[in-house]
Amino acid sequence: MASQDKPVLVVVGVGGMGQSIARRLGTGKTVLLADFNEDTLNGVVNTLKGDGFDVHAQVVDVSKPESLAALASAAAGLGPVMQVAHTAGLSPTQAPVGAILAVDLVGVAQSLDAFGEVIAQGGAGVVIASMAGQTAQPLTPEQERALASTPTGELAGLDFASEPAVADPGQAYGLAKRANQLRVQAASVAWGKRGARINSISPGIISTPMGQQELAGRSGGFMRAMIGASGTGRIGTPEDIAAAAAFLLSPEATFITGTDLLVDGGVIAALRNGALQMPH
């Protein structure tokens, strides 16, 4: 049974990044882990419990607002919700256009709404976006405003952000990740009224199971070129992302909200200074 006095850390999505964030930040807290895959979730929970963490599990479908509302309510029932990390997402090799838009676009917006209702005074959240949000097909200012401010329940109805306007899973992923950055900016005002902060992190190529799947896919060659051209010259690790999350969720970052932290090893810098060219 969780102590109501302990701060609550919520991690949505228990892939490589989610697990690393839970391990880095979970000591001394009540940890609530959530994922769509019950077997995977239970395996991670049992491992963390064996390592001494106070951890709880709840299955969640981020594409359904009622599922996220139930998760947020469960978190608040465990104690003050001080830290939230939304890491759940689908990559272009994992899912078709519709699923990516439902999980990566609408799901994140619904998570921001749900946890914006329960985040405690002094709390903070992070959303895992992607550097793909900075390389996605350019949007008009009107489209960006629509992604930022359209009521969550109407997002799926935007003509440019739904099938068949979105041509393929790669375009869906880039659009969704740009939307994540924009929704976090907009949500920072509402979260601020509760005395809380919200930011996004845009990872580059990270050595998670999802990242390795992408490297083995159609875009793997260009991804390896990105790594080679970057300033660090290496693939990222889940611990790199956990370190960034730890900073943004900590008292060291109390003046940072509504922003996106690019954690890509220098790939976007290489693109912008001409050291790397996007394929046509």
XYZ file of N, CA, C and O in Angstrom, residues 6 21 31 40 63-64 67-68 83 86 109 113 129 157 175 194 199 204-205 241 253:
84
model
N 4.210 10.166 0.338
C 5.279 10.138 -0.653
C 4.830 10.773 -1.970
O 3.676 10.597 -2.384
N 13.679 6.190 -16.948
C 13.167 7.312 -16.157
C 12.675 6.814 -14.805
O 12.936 7.434 -13.759
N 5.738 4.945 -7.378
C 5.837 4.933 -8.838
C 4.619 4.226 -9.424
O 4.314 3.092 -9.041
N 4.006 -6.992 -20.739
C 5.224 -6.189 -20.642
C 5.214 -5.357 -19.372
O 6.213 -5.274 -18.647
N -5.094 6.130 -26.425
C -5.985 6.632 -27.473
C -7.401 6.860 -26.957
O -8.221 7.443 -27.658
N -7.676 6.403 -25.732
C -9.019 6.534 -25.156
C -8.974 7.511 -23.975
O -8.300 7.248 -22.970
N -9.626 6.116 -20.476
C -8.556 5.297 -19.915
C -7.488 6.172 -19.257
O -7.000 5.861 -18.162
N -7.154 7.279 -19.900
C -6.183 8.208 -19.316
C -6.761 8.922 -18.106
O -6.043 9.164 -17.122
N 5.492 14.207 -10.494
C 6.250 14.041 -11.735
C 5.493 13.099 -12.668
O 5.044 12.029 -12.250
N 5.406 11.110 -19.982
C 4.635 10.412 -21.012
C 5.609 9.979 -22.106
O 6.096 10.807 -22.873
N -2.188 14.533 -26.465
C -3.082 15.640 -26.097
C -3.998 15.239 -24.952
O -4.237 16.013 -24.012
N -4.210 16.735 -21.004
C -5.468 17.155 -20.376
C -5.690 16.423 -19.053
O -6.004 17.047 -18.027
N 8.689 13.702 -27.276
C 8.357 14.007 -28.670
C 9.422 13.339 -29.548
O 9.711 12.165 -29.369
N -10.274 15.309 -36.206
C -11.067 15.777 -37.322
C -10.397 16.837 -38.175
O -10.964 17.273 -39.182
N 4.334 14.593 -38.115
C 3.236 15.512 -37.794
C 2.855 15.398 -36.324
O 2.687 16.408 -35.624
N -1.897 25.756 -12.047
C -1.857 24.827 -10.922
C -0.493 24.862 -10.214
O -0.245 24.053 -9.319
N 7.055 20.268 -20.103
C 7.990 20.447 -21.211
C 7.999 19.187 -22.062
O 7.479 18.140 -21.670
N 16.810 12.089 -30.397
C 17.270 11.666 -31.708
C 17.155 10.159 -31.825
O 16.169 9.557 -31.394
N 18.170 9.538 -32.376
C 18.162 8.082 -32.558
C 18.663 7.445 -31.271
O 19.813 7.630 -30.871
N 18.197 10.078 -22.246
C 16.869 10.699 -22.170
C 16.425 10.819 -20.720
O 15.829 11.829 -20.312
N 14.985 23.149 -12.586
C 14.373 23.651 -13.824
C 13.071 24.393 -13.561
O 12.183 24.419 -14.418
